[in-house]
PDB file of C-alpha atoms in Angstrom:
ATOM      1  CA  UNK A  30     146.515 -42.909 -74.900  1.00 98.00           C
ATOM      2  CA  UNK A  31     150.187 -44.246 -73.322  1.00 98.00           C
ATOM      3  CA  UNK A  32     153.346 -44.497 -75.144  1.00 98.00           C
ATOM      4  CA  UNK A  33     156.848 -46.693 -73.890  1.00 98.00           C
ATOM      5  CA  UNK A  34     160.657 -46.095 -74.836  1.00 97.00           C
ATOM      6  CA  UNK A  35     162.806 -49.099 -74.462  1.00 97.00           C
ATOM      7  CA  UNK A  36     164.317 -47.601 -71.526  1.00 97.00           C
ATOM      8  CA  UNK A  37     162.489 -48.497 -68.432  1.00 97.00           C
ATOM      9  CA  UNK A  38     159.366 -50.356 -70.000  1.00 97.00           C
ATOM     10  CA  UNK A  39     159.282 -52.534 -67.099  1.00 97.00           C
ATOM     11  CA  UNK A  40     157.842 -49.201 -64.876  1.00 98.00           C
ATOM     12  CA  UNK A  41     155.508 -48.595 -68.114  1.00 98.00           C
ATOM     13  CA  UNK A  42     154.078 -51.471 -67.860  1.00 98.00           C
ATOM     14  CA  UNK A  43     153.313 -51.315 -64.010  1.00 98.00           C
ATOM     15  CA  UNK A  44     151.811 -47.611 -64.933  1.00 98.00           C
ATOM     16  CA  UNK A  45     149.598 -48.714 -67.915  1.00 98.00           C
ATOM     17  CA  UNK A  46     148.200 -51.821 -65.167  1.00 98.00           C
ATOM     18  CA  UNK A  47     146.483 -49.280 -62.425  1.00 98.00           C
ATOM     19  CA  UNK A  48     145.408 -46.743 -65.581  1.00 97.00           C
ATOM     20  CA  UNK A  49     143.804 -49.746 -66.715  1.00 97.00           C
ATOM     21  CA  UNK A  50     145.046 -49.459 -70.328  1.00 97.00           C
ATOM     22  CA  UNK A  51     147.566 -50.915 -72.524  1.00 97.00           C
ATOM     23  CA  UNK A  52     150.793 -49.596 -73.972  1.00 97.00           C
ATOM     24  CA  UNK A  53     150.400 -49.006 -77.132  1.00 98.00           C
ATOM     25  CA  UNK A  54     152.407 -51.379 -79.746  1.00 98.00           C
ATOM     26  CA  UNK A  55     155.310 -49.610 -80.902  1.00 97.00           C
ATOM     27  CA  UNK A  56     158.154 -50.852 -83.609  1.00 97.00           C
ATOM     28  CA  UNK A  57     161.405 -49.363 -82.835  1.00 97.00           C
ATOM     29  CA  UNK A  58     165.251 -50.541 -83.717  1.00 97.00           C
ATOM     30  CA  UNK A  59     168.713 -49.313 -84.551  1.00 97.00           C
ATOM     31  CA  UNK A  60     169.662 -49.228 -87.889  1.00 98.00           C
ATOM     32  CA  UNK A  61     173.615 -50.493 -88.193  1.00 98.00           C
ATOM     33  CA  UNK A  62     175.456 -46.692 -87.864  1.00 97.00           C
ATOM     34  CA  UNK A  63     173.160 -46.030 -84.649  1.00 96.00           C
ATOM     35  CA  UNK A  64     170.163 -44.500 -85.770  1.00 98.00           C
ATOM     36  CA  UNK A  65     166.188 -44.442 -83.980  1.00 98.00           C
ATOM     37  CA  UNK A  66     163.793 -45.298 -86.113  1.00 98.00           C
ATOM     38  CA  UNK A  67     160.128 -45.618 -83.889  1.00 98.00           C
ATOM     39  CA  UNK A  68     156.653 -46.528 -85.746  1.00 98.00           C
ATOM     40  CA  UNK A  69     153.212 -46.855 -83.751  1.00 98.00           C
ATOM     41  CA  UNK A  70     151.278 -49.678 -85.220  1.00 97.00           C
ATOM     42  CA  UNK A  71     147.574 -48.295 -84.430  1.00 96.00           C
ATOM     43  CA  UNK A  72     146.076 -44.628 -85.389  1.00 98.00           C
ATOM     44  CA  UNK A  73     147.174 -42.182 -82.178  1.00 97.00           C
ATOM     45  CA  UNK A  74     144.924 -38.913 -83.981  1.00 98.00           C
ATOM     46  CA  UNK A  75     143.170 -36.584 -82.103  1.00 98.00           C
ATOM     47  CA  UNK A  76     144.057 -38.788 -78.930  1.00 97.00           C
ATOM     48  CA  UNK A  77     145.562 -37.785 -75.856  1.00 98.00           C
ATOM     49  CA  UNK A  78     148.978 -39.025 -75.881  1.00 98.00           C
ATOM     50  CA  UNK A  79     151.268 -39.965 -72.866  1.00 98.00           C
ATOM     51  CA  UNK A  80     155.039 -40.485 -73.250  1.00 98.00           C
ATOM     52  CA  UNK A  81     156.582 -42.617 -70.437  1.00 98.00           C
ATOM     53  CA  UNK A  82     161.110 -42.504 -71.104  1.00 98.00           C
ATOM     54  CA  UNK A  83     163.062 -42.406 -68.605  1.00 97.00           C
ATOM     55  CA  UNK A  84     167.076 -40.699 -69.477  1.00 97.00           C
ATOM     56  CA  UNK A  85     168.239 -43.844 -68.174  1.00 96.00           C
ATOM     57  CA  UNK A  86     172.817 -44.762 -69.817  1.00 94.00           C
ATOM     58  CA  UNK A  87     172.405 -44.446 -72.634  1.00 95.00           C
ATOM     59  CA  UNK A  88     171.533 -41.949 -71.267  1.00 97.00           C
ATOM     60  CA  UNK A  89     171.438 -39.556 -75.282  1.00 97.00           C
ATOM     61  CA  UNK A  90     169.888 -42.589 -76.643  1.00 98.00           C
ATOM     62  CA  UNK A  91     167.085 -42.623 -74.748  1.00 98.00           C
ATOM     63  CA  UNK A  92     166.587 -38.314 -75.240  1.00 98.00           C
ATOM     64  CA  UNK A  93     166.963 -39.142 -78.561  1.00 98.00           C
ATOM     65  CA  UNK A  94     164.939 -41.751 -78.710  1.00 98.00           C
ATOM     66  CA  UNK A  95     161.902 -40.063 -76.725  1.00 98.00           C
ATOM     67  CA  UNK A  96     162.750 -36.727 -78.819  1.00 98.00           C
ATOM     68  CA  UNK A  97     161.632 -39.382 -82.152  1.00 98.00           C
ATOM     69  CA  UNK A  98     158.517 -40.479 -80.475  1.00 98.00           C
ATOM     70  CA  UNK A  99     156.903 -36.987 -80.067  1.00 98.00           C
ATOM     71  CA  UNK A 100     157.969 -35.986 -83.584  1.00 98.00           C
ATOM     72  CA  UNK A 101     156.077 -38.602 -84.639  1.00 98.00           C
ATOM     73  CA  UNK A 102     153.796 -38.506 -82.339  1.00 98.00           C
ATOM     74  CA  UNK A 103     152.566 -34.928 -83.715  1.00 98.00           C
ATOM     75  CA  UNK A 104     153.406 -36.175 -87.671  1.00 98.00           C
ATOM     76  CA  UNK A 105     151.010 -38.560 -86.844  1.00 98.00           C
ATOM     77  CA  UNK A 106     148.337 -35.463 -85.180  1.00 98.00           C
ATOM     78  CA  UNK A 107     148.355 -36.516 -82.025  1.00 98.00           C
ATOM     79  CA  UNK A 108     145.737 -33.324 -80.315  1.00 98.00           C
ATOM     80  CA  UNK A 109     147.787 -33.519 -76.926  1.00 98.00           C
ATOM     81  CA  UNK A 110     151.216 -34.616 -76.101  1.00 98.00           C
ATOM     82  CA  UNK A 111     152.166 -34.695 -72.392  1.00 98.00           C
ATOM     83  CA  UNK A 112     156.525 -35.634 -71.911  1.00 98.00           C
ATOM     84  CA  UNK A 113     156.557 -38.833 -68.823  1.00 98.00           C
ATOM     85  CA  UNK A 114     159.719 -38.637 -67.644  1.00 97.00           C
ATOM     86  CA  UNK A 115     160.593 -40.288 -64.214  1.00 98.00           C
ATOM     87  CA  UNK A 116     163.972 -38.731 -64.152  1.00 98.00           C
ATOM     88  CA  UNK A 117     164.652 -35.789 -66.544  1.00 98.00           C
ATOM     89  CA  UNK A 118     168.701 -35.915 -68.300  1.00 97.00           C
ATOM     90  CA  UNK A 119     170.668 -32.999 -67.683  1.00 98.00           C
ATOM     91  CA  UNK A 120     169.094 -31.935 -64.821  1.00 96.00           C
ATOM     92  CA  UNK A 121     172.386 -31.352 -63.175  1.00 95.00           C
ATOM     93  CA  UNK A 122     173.402 -28.477 -65.571  1.00 96.00           C
ATOM     94  CA  UNK A 123     170.491 -25.952 -64.341  1.00 96.00           C
ATOM     95  CA  UNK A 124     173.465 -23.357 -64.438  1.00 95.00           C
ATOM     96  CA  UNK A 125     176.835 -21.865 -65.240  1.00 94.00           C
ATOM     97  CA  UNK A 126     179.651 -22.313 -62.846  1.00 90.00           C
ATOM     98  CA  UNK A 127     182.708 -21.221 -65.252  1.00 92.00           C
ATOM     99  CA  UNK A 128     182.467 -19.112 -68.179  1.00 95.00           C
ATOM    100  CA  UNK A 129     181.938 -20.888 -71.989  1.00 96.00           C
ATOM    101  CA  UNK A 130     179.314 -23.560 -70.399  1.00 96.00           C
ATOM    102  CA  UNK A 131     175.818 -24.318 -71.832  1.00 97.00           C
ATOM    103  CA  UNK A 132     172.998 -24.789 -69.423  1.00 97.00           C
ATOM    104  CA  UNK A 133     171.982 -28.182 -70.786  1.00 98.00           C
ATOM    105  CA  UNK A 134     168.764 -28.538 -68.531  1.00 98.00           C
ATOM    106  CA  UNK A 135     167.075 -25.643 -70.417  1.00 98.00           C
ATOM    107  CA  UNK A 136     168.319 -27.481 -73.838  1.00 98.00           C
ATOM    108  CA  UNK A 137     166.708 -29.889 -72.691  1.00 98.00           C
ATOM    109  CA  UNK A 138     163.367 -28.805 -72.357  1.00 98.00           C
ATOM    110  CA  UNK A 139     163.809 -26.209 -75.803  1.00 98.00           C
ATOM    111  CA  UNK A 140     164.777 -30.070 -77.502  1.00 98.00           C
ATOM    112  CA  UNK A 141     161.193 -31.509 -76.297  1.00 98.00           C
ATOM    113  CA  UNK A 142     159.118 -28.316 -76.340  1.00 98.00           C
ATOM    114  CA  UNK A 143     161.153 -28.295 -80.261  1.00 98.00           C
ATOM    115  CA  UNK A 144     160.125 -31.412 -80.911  1.00 98.00           C
ATOM    116  CA  UNK A 145     156.464 -31.015 -80.195  1.00 98.00           C
ATOM    117  CA  UNK A 146     155.824 -31.272 -77.059  1.00 98.00           C
ATOM    118  CA  UNK A 147     152.615 -29.573 -74.937  1.00 98.00           C
ATOM    119  CA  UNK A 148     153.422 -30.668 -71.053  1.00 97.00           C
ATOM    120  CA  UNK A 149     155.693 -32.025 -69.099  1.00 98.00           C
ATOM    121  CA  UNK A 150     155.446 -33.733 -66.450  1.00 97.00           C
ATOM    122  CA  UNK A 151     159.165 -34.936 -64.271  1.00 97.00           C
ATOM    123  CA  UNK A 152     159.533 -36.727 -60.789  1.00 97.00           C
ATOM    124  CA  UNK A 153     161.741 -34.297 -58.194  1.00 96.00           C
ATOM    125  CA  UNK A 154     163.673 -32.301 -60.508  1.00 95.00           C
ATOM    126  CA  UNK A 155     167.281 -31.898 -59.486  1.00 93.00           C
ATOM    127  CA  UNK A 156     166.064 -27.781 -58.552  1.00 92.00           C
ATOM    128  CA  UNK A 157     162.494 -26.948 -59.363  1.00 92.00           C
ATOM    129  CA  UNK A 158     163.122 -23.546 -61.267  1.00 93.00           C
ATOM    130  CA  UNK A 159     164.080 -26.206 -63.967  1.00 97.00           C
ATOM    131  CA  UNK A 160     159.981 -25.378 -64.023  1.00 96.00           C
ATOM    132  CA  UNK A 161     160.595 -21.973 -66.136  1.00 97.00           C
ATOM    133  CA  UNK A 162     162.910 -23.885 -68.636  1.00 97.00           C
ATOM    134  CA  UNK A 163     159.668 -25.628 -70.462  1.00 98.00           C
ATOM    135  CA  UNK A 164     157.808 -22.792 -72.378  1.00 97.00           C
ATOM    136  CA  UNK A 165     154.611 -24.712 -71.170  1.00 96.00           C
ATOM    137  CA  UNK A 166     152.679 -26.739 -67.067  1.00 97.00           C
ATOM    138  CA  UNK A 167     155.541 -28.598 -66.462  1.00 97.00           C
ATOM    139  CA  UNK A 168     153.890 -31.044 -63.332  1.00 97.00           C
ATOM    140  CA  UNK A 169     156.834 -31.342 -60.923  1.00 96.00           C
ATOM    141  CA  UNK A 170     156.027 -34.708 -58.698  1.00 96.00           C
ATOM    142  CA  UNK A 171     157.006 -35.030 -55.551  1.00 95.00           C
ATOM    143  CA  UNK A 172     158.800 -38.977 -54.515  1.00 96.00           C
ATOM    144  CA  UNK A 173     158.741 -37.298 -50.741  1.00 95.00           C
ATOM    145  CA  UNK A 174     155.208 -38.946 -49.926  1.00 94.00           C
ATOM    146  CA  UNK A 175     156.348 -42.493 -50.575  1.00 96.00           C
ATOM    147  CA  UNK A 176     159.744 -42.163 -48.943  1.00 97.00           C
ATOM    148  CA  UNK A 177     158.012 -40.305 -45.949  1.00 96.00           C
ATOM    149  CA  UNK A 178     156.033 -43.392 -45.258  1.00 95.00           C
ATOM    150  CA  UNK A 179     158.694 -45.954 -45.667  1.00 96.00           C
ATOM    151  CA  UNK A 180     161.160 -43.748 -43.731  1.00 97.00           C
ATOM    152  CA  UNK A 181     158.312 -43.681 -40.919  1.00 96.00           C
ATOM    153  CA  UNK A 182     157.244 -47.178 -40.996  1.00 96.00           C
ATOM    154  CA  UNK A 183     160.593 -48.413 -40.373  1.00 96.00           C
ATOM    155  CA  UNK A 184     161.939 -45.350 -37.592  1.00 96.00           C
ATOM    156  CA  UNK A 185     159.685 -43.521 -37.071  1.00 93.00           C
ATOM    157  CA  UNK A 186     159.152 -44.126 -33.497  1.00 94.00           C
ATOM    158  CA  UNK A 187     163.308 -43.509 -32.513  1.00 95.00           C
ATOM    159  CA  UNK A 188     164.873 -40.283 -32.375  1.00 96.00           C
ATOM    160  CA  UNK A 189     165.032 -38.590 -35.503  1.00 96.00           C
ATOM    161  CA  UNK A 190     167.269 -35.501 -37.513  1.00 97.00           C
ATOM    162  CA  UNK A 191     166.344 -34.877 -41.497  1.00 97.00           C
ATOM    163  CA  UNK A 192     169.965 -33.947 -42.865  1.00 96.00           C
ATOM    164  CA  UNK A 193     171.184 -32.560 -46.371  1.00 94.00           C
ATOM    165  CA  UNK A 194     174.549 -34.011 -47.754  1.00 90.00           C
ATOM    166  CA  UNK A 195     175.058 -29.918 -48.232  1.00 85.00           C
ATOM    167  CA  UNK A 196     173.832 -26.166 -48.244  1.00 81.00           C
ATOM    168  CA  UNK A 197     171.818 -26.349 -51.614  1.00 80.00           C
ATOM    169  CA  UNK A 198     168.954 -28.962 -49.872  1.00 86.00           C
ATOM    170  CA  UNK A 199     168.021 -27.650 -47.252  1.00 89.00           C
ATOM    171  CA  UNK A 200     164.938 -26.367 -48.225  1.00 90.00           C
ATOM    172  CA  UNK A 201     163.710 -30.434 -49.372  1.00 92.00           C
ATOM    173  CA  UNK A 202     165.537 -31.092 -46.198  1.00 93.00           C
ATOM    174  CA  UNK A 203     163.220 -29.114 -44.357  1.00 94.00           C
ATOM    175  CA  UNK A 204     159.921 -30.257 -45.957  1.00 93.00           C
ATOM    176  CA  UNK A 205     161.441 -33.775 -44.670  1.00 95.00           C
ATOM    177  CA  UNK A 206     161.293 -31.930 -41.151  1.00 95.00           C
ATOM    178  CA  UNK A 207     158.038 -31.148 -41.000  1.00 94.00           C
ATOM    179  CA  UNK A 208     156.991 -34.707 -42.018  1.00 93.00           C
ATOM    180  CA  UNK A 209     158.352 -36.127 -39.212  1.00 94.00           C
ATOM    181  CA  UNK A 210     157.337 -33.440 -36.500  1.00 92.00           C
ATOM    182  CA  UNK A 211     159.527 -30.954 -36.953  1.00 93.00           C
ATOM    183  CA  UNK A 212     162.376 -33.343 -36.139  1.00 95.00           C
ATOM    184  CA  UNK A 213     166.279 -31.335 -35.997  1.00 95.00           C
ATOM    185  CA  UNK A 214     167.420 -30.717 -39.198  1.00 95.00           C
ATOM    186  CA  UNK A 215     171.274 -30.552 -40.154  1.00 94.00           C
ATOM    187  CA  UNK A 216     172.871 -30.315 -43.477  1.00 92.00           C
ATOM    188  CA  UNK A 217     176.983 -31.354 -44.902  1.00 91.00           C
ATOM    189  CA  UNK A 218     179.478 -28.527 -45.623  1.00 85.00           C
ATOM    190  CA  UNK A 219     181.226 -30.058 -48.312  1.00 70.00           C
ATOM    191  CA  UNK A 220     183.253 -27.690 -50.710  1.00 65.00           C
ATOM    192  CA  UNK A 221     183.672 -29.543 -54.253  1.00 61.00           C
ATOM    193  CA  UNK A 222     186.202 -29.462 -57.414  1.00 62.00           C
ATOM    194  CA  UNK A 223     183.842 -27.372 -59.839  1.00 61.00           C
ATOM    195  CA  UNK A 224     187.013 -27.914 -62.781  1.00 66.00           C
ATOM    196  CA  UNK A 225     186.074 -31.711 -61.671  1.00 67.00           C
ATOM    197  CA  UNK A 226     182.849 -33.519 -62.503  1.00 67.00           C
ATOM    198  CA  UNK A 227     181.186 -36.288 -59.040  1.00 59.00           C
ATOM    199  CA  UNK A 228     184.848 -34.638 -57.124  1.00 62.00           C
ATOM    200  CA  UNK A 229     183.875 -33.363 -53.226  1.00 60.00           C
ATOM    201  CA  UNK A 230     184.808 -33.507 -49.959  1.00 63.00           C
ATOM    202  CA  UNK A 231     182.614 -33.034 -46.857  1.00 55.00           C
ATOM    203  CA  UNK A 232     184.386 -31.350 -44.217  1.00 67.00           C
ATOM    204  CA  UNK A 233     182.105 -31.417 -40.883  1.00 85.00           C
ATOM    205  CA  UNK A 234     178.157 -32.001 -39.557  1.00 90.00           C
ATOM    206  CA  UNK A 235     176.325 -28.706 -38.871  1.00 90.00           C
ATOM    207  CA  UNK A 236     173.525 -29.908 -36.514  1.00 91.00           C
ATOM    208  CA  UNK A 237     172.715 -31.494 -33.064  1.00 90.00           C
ATOM    209  CA  UNK A 238     172.585 -35.310 -34.376  1.00 93.00           C
ATOM    210  CA  UNK A 239     174.719 -36.897 -31.532  1.00 94.00           C
ATOM    211  CA  UNK A 240     172.178 -39.887 -30.784  1.00 96.00           C
ATOM    212  CA  UNK A 241     169.758 -39.971 -33.197  1.00 96.00           C
ATOM    213  CA  UNK A 242     168.341 -42.015 -36.588  1.00 97.00           C
ATOM    214  CA  UNK A 243     169.488 -39.475 -39.460  1.00 97.00           C
ATOM    215  CA  UNK A 244     167.550 -39.339 -42.583  1.00 97.00           C
ATOM    216  CA  UNK A 245     169.984 -38.325 -45.382  1.00 97.00           C
ATOM    217  CA  UNK A 246     168.096 -36.790 -48.317  1.00 97.00           C
ATOM    218  CA  UNK A 247     168.941 -36.131 -51.520  1.00 95.00           C
ATOM    219  CA  UNK A 248     167.607 -36.445 -55.330  1.00 95.00           C
ATOM    220  CA  UNK A 249     169.400 -38.404 -56.412  1.00 95.00           C
ATOM    221  CA  UNK A 250     172.840 -40.788 -56.263  1.00 96.00           C
ATOM    222  CA  UNK A 251     175.488 -40.868 -59.289  1.00 95.00           C
ATOM    223  CA  UNK A 252     179.107 -42.153 -57.847  1.00 94.00           C
ATOM    224  CA  UNK A 253     177.731 -42.316 -54.334  1.00 93.00           C
ATOM    225  CA  UNK A 254     181.034 -40.215 -53.262  1.00 90.00           C
ATOM    226  CA  UNK A 255     179.179 -37.739 -51.537  1.00 88.00           C
ATOM    227  CA  UNK A 256     176.203 -39.778 -49.988  1.00 93.00           C
ATOM    228  CA  UNK A 257     178.744 -41.861 -48.621  1.00 93.00           C
ATOM    229  CA  UNK A 258     181.045 -39.605 -47.242  1.00 90.00           C
ATOM    230  CA  UNK A 259     177.568 -37.252 -45.612  1.00 92.00           C
ATOM    231  CA  UNK A 260     176.999 -40.293 -43.589  1.00 95.00           C
ATOM    232  CA  UNK A 261     180.387 -41.026 -42.284  1.00 93.00           C
ATOM    233  CA  UNK A 262     180.603 -37.420 -41.130  1.00 92.00           C
ATOM    234  CA  UNK A 263     177.250 -38.311 -39.164  1.00 94.00           C
ATOM    235  CA  UNK A 264     177.853 -41.548 -37.818  1.00 95.00           C
ATOM    236  CA  UNK A 265     181.892 -39.530 -36.601  1.00 93.00           C
ATOM    237  CA  UNK A 266     179.972 -36.748 -34.903  1.00 93.00           C
ATOM    238  CA  UNK A 267     177.678 -39.148 -32.831  1.00 95.00           C
ATOM    239  CA  UNK A 268     174.566 -40.498 -34.631  1.00 96.00           C
ATOM    240  CA  UNK A 269     173.169 -43.425 -34.103  1.00 97.00           C
ATOM    241  CA  UNK A 270     172.653 -44.692 -37.601  1.00 97.00           C
ATOM    242  CA  UNK A 271     172.283 -43.687 -41.041  1.00 97.00           C
ATOM    243  CA  UNK A 272     169.718 -43.591 -43.277  1.00 98.00           C
ATOM    244  CA  UNK A 273     169.880 -42.178 -47.185  1.00 97.00           C
ATOM    245  CA  UNK A 274     167.035 -41.383 -49.425  1.00 97.00           C
ATOM    246  CA  UNK A 275     166.919 -40.823 -52.658  1.00 97.00           C
ATOM    247  CA  UNK A 276     164.467 -40.830 -55.254  1.00 97.00           C
ATOM    248  CA  UNK A 277     166.467 -41.767 -58.289  1.00 97.00           C
ATOM    249  CA  UNK A 278     168.909 -44.157 -58.655  1.00 97.00           C
ATOM    250  CA  UNK A 279     171.426 -43.741 -60.865  1.00 96.00           C
ATOM    251  CA  UNK A 280     174.609 -45.172 -59.798  1.00 95.00           C
ATOM    252  CA  UNK A 281     176.483 -45.045 -62.176  1.00 94.00           C
ATOM    253  CA  UNK A 282     180.836 -46.710 -61.558  1.00 91.00           C
ATOM    254  CA  UNK A 283     181.039 -48.039 -58.492  1.00 93.00           C
ATOM    255  CA  UNK A 284     178.758 -46.651 -57.205  1.00 95.00           C
ATOM    256  CA  UNK A 285     177.705 -50.054 -56.063  1.00 95.00           C
ATOM    257  CA  UNK A 286     180.411 -51.208 -53.615  1.00 95.00           C
ATOM    258  CA  UNK A 287     180.254 -47.353 -52.683  1.00 95.00           C
ATOM    259  CA  UNK A 288     176.607 -47.903 -50.720  1.00 96.00           C
ATOM    260  CA  UNK A 289     176.914 -52.157 -49.516  1.00 95.00           C
ATOM    261  CA  UNK A 290     180.122 -51.378 -47.650  1.00 95.00           C
ATOM    262  CA  UNK A 291     179.174 -47.534 -46.968  1.00 95.00           C
ATOM    263  CA  UNK A 292     178.085 -47.218 -42.979  1.00 97.00           C
ATOM    264  CA  UNK A 293     174.564 -46.226 -43.830  1.00 97.00           C
ATOM    265  CA  UNK A 294     171.980 -48.884 -41.932  1.00 97.00           C
ATOM    266  CA  UNK A 295     169.620 -48.292 -45.155  1.00 97.00           C
ATOM    267  CA  UNK A 296     169.681 -47.327 -49.017  1.00 97.00           C
ATOM    268  CA  UNK A 297     165.614 -45.908 -50.295  1.00 98.00           C
ATOM    269  CA  UNK A 298     165.344 -45.232 -53.538  1.00 98.00           C
ATOM    270  CA  UNK A 299     162.762 -45.508 -55.950  1.00 98.00           C
ATOM    271  CA  UNK A 300     162.355 -47.032 -59.110  1.00 97.00           C
ATOM    272  CA  UNK A 301     162.501 -44.456 -61.408  1.00 98.00           C
ATOM    273  CA  UNK A 302     165.501 -45.876 -63.485  1.00 98.00           C
ATOM    274  CA  UNK A 303     165.675 -49.092 -64.075  1.00 97.00           C
ATOM    275  CA  UNK A 304     167.904 -51.854 -61.249  1.00 94.00           C
ATOM    276  CA  UNK A 305     169.285 -54.655 -63.086  1.00 89.00           C
ATOM    277  CA  UNK A 306     168.625 -57.500 -59.908  1.00 88.00           C
ATOM    278  CA  UNK A 307     172.331 -57.673 -60.019  1.00 85.00           C
ATOM    279  CA  UNK A 308     172.442 -54.278 -59.342  1.00 87.00           C
ATOM    280  CA  UNK A 309     171.062 -54.972 -56.347  1.00 92.00           C
ATOM    281  CA  UNK A 310     172.439 -55.560 -52.784  1.00 94.00           C
ATOM    282  CA  UNK A 311     170.746 -56.224 -49.093  1.00 94.00           C
ATOM    283  CA  UNK A 312     171.055 -52.958 -48.335  1.00 95.00           C
ATOM    284  CA  UNK A 313     168.964 -51.330 -50.863  1.00 97.00           C
ATOM    285  CA  UNK A 314     164.831 -51.009 -50.700  1.00 97.00           C
ATOM    286  CA  UNK A 315     162.861 -49.867 -53.786  1.00 97.00           C
ATOM    287  CA  UNK A 316     159.934 -48.286 -53.731  1.00 97.00           C
ATOM    288  CA  UNK A 317     157.595 -48.026 -56.513  1.00 97.00           C
ATOM    289  CA  UNK A 318     156.875 -44.440 -58.441  1.00 98.00           C
ATOM    290  CA  UNK A 319     154.179 -45.888 -60.571  1.00 97.00           C
ATOM    291  CA  UNK A 320     151.441 -45.292 -58.738  1.00 97.00           C
ATOM    292  CA  UNK A 321     152.185 -41.652 -58.689  1.00 97.00           C
ATOM    293  CA  UNK A 322     152.854 -41.340 -61.676  1.00 97.00           C
ATOM    294  CA  UNK A 323     149.377 -43.111 -62.998  1.00 97.00           C
ATOM    295  CA  UNK A 324     147.451 -40.680 -60.474  1.00 97.00           C
ATOM    296  CA  UNK A 325     149.236 -37.770 -61.736  1.00 97.00           C
ATOM    297  CA  UNK A 326     148.329 -39.120 -65.730  1.00 97.00           C
ATOM    298  CA  UNK A 327     144.778 -39.924 -64.513  1.00 97.00           C
ATOM    299  CA  UNK A 328     144.307 -35.945 -63.244  1.00 96.00           C
ATOM    300  CA  UNK A 329     145.875 -34.385 -66.183  1.00 96.00           C
ATOM    301  CA  UNK A 330     143.735 -36.762 -68.740  1.00 96.00           C
ATOM    302  CA  UNK A 331     140.484 -35.504 -66.599  1.00 95.00           C
ATOM    303  CA  UNK A 332     141.481 -31.853 -66.307  1.00 92.00           C
ATOM    304  CA  UNK A 333     141.447 -32.503 -62.192  1.00 92.00           C
ATOM    305  CA  UNK A 334     144.770 -31.757 -59.923  1.00 91.00           C
ATOM    306  CA  UNK A 335     147.758 -32.418 -59.499  1.00 92.00           C
ATOM    307  CA  UNK A 336     148.954 -30.629 -56.857  1.00 87.00           C
ATOM    308  CA  UNK A 337     146.348 -32.226 -54.161  1.00 85.00           C
ATOM    309  CA  UNK A 338     148.102 -34.951 -54.742  1.00 85.00           C
ATOM    310  CA  UNK A 339     150.776 -33.951 -52.110  1.00 76.00           C
ATOM    311  CA  UNK A 340     148.445 -31.788 -50.932  1.00 62.00           C
ATOM    312  CA  UNK A 341     148.570 -32.667 -46.156  1.00 48.00           C
TER     313      UNK A 341
END
């Protein structure tokens, strides 16, 4: 049985259609003081439950609603509860940069476990080791095949270079480079002010990018500052053009304007998070993550292999 929160019902409906099932009818509303109420309108006893909720803004409400849904399922005797997180909230807080900081990504995993989740399924975590924060199976799905297919279709005949926006994403960029016949690899050397959120400075390009179409890859775009600075640095270093590819379109603050006015030729993202029509622009290409989620849900339900979805 498939259950959807209120954060991104369009994606849940698309997954349900691909699986040829219906989302379970649910009554959900907020009390006057902001408390959330959820009740499922049909029996869930003994079911294999998949609870889809993307942690979209307002993010804390999305998370709390999903926890309440899990608790309701546990108390209604669902046999197994799989939490489907197209976007895992707080994933960037996966380690301590300074003293007296939380590791909120771990707290998130503990909350899901305490609520009654048996399994997590998520797409492109900020860092892969977050899988170890949850005491149970975690299916870490990769959007890379969906994104690379689009890049290959549009730019496959041009000389490419794969670029990581910082040194921390080099491993992911290497995987991308292998998809394009071991295209040259580069990264942006940047500095981050750990005392301020979302403040970075792109210093210089490390690698050969001159005359090439640079595919700038990241897991998410939040305010757009880092990725737009990186695109400018690449163009200043002689790149022919820059294509930005990211899984999660968080798009906070002035991100839309920054991307719209950036030097990038195209911005490719997936629909792990809801994107209103007014937030779309000419350079933006949104690819559906629903087929990947549907395949993974089907594989888990049938006790099949999720890893085989990404085998070359």
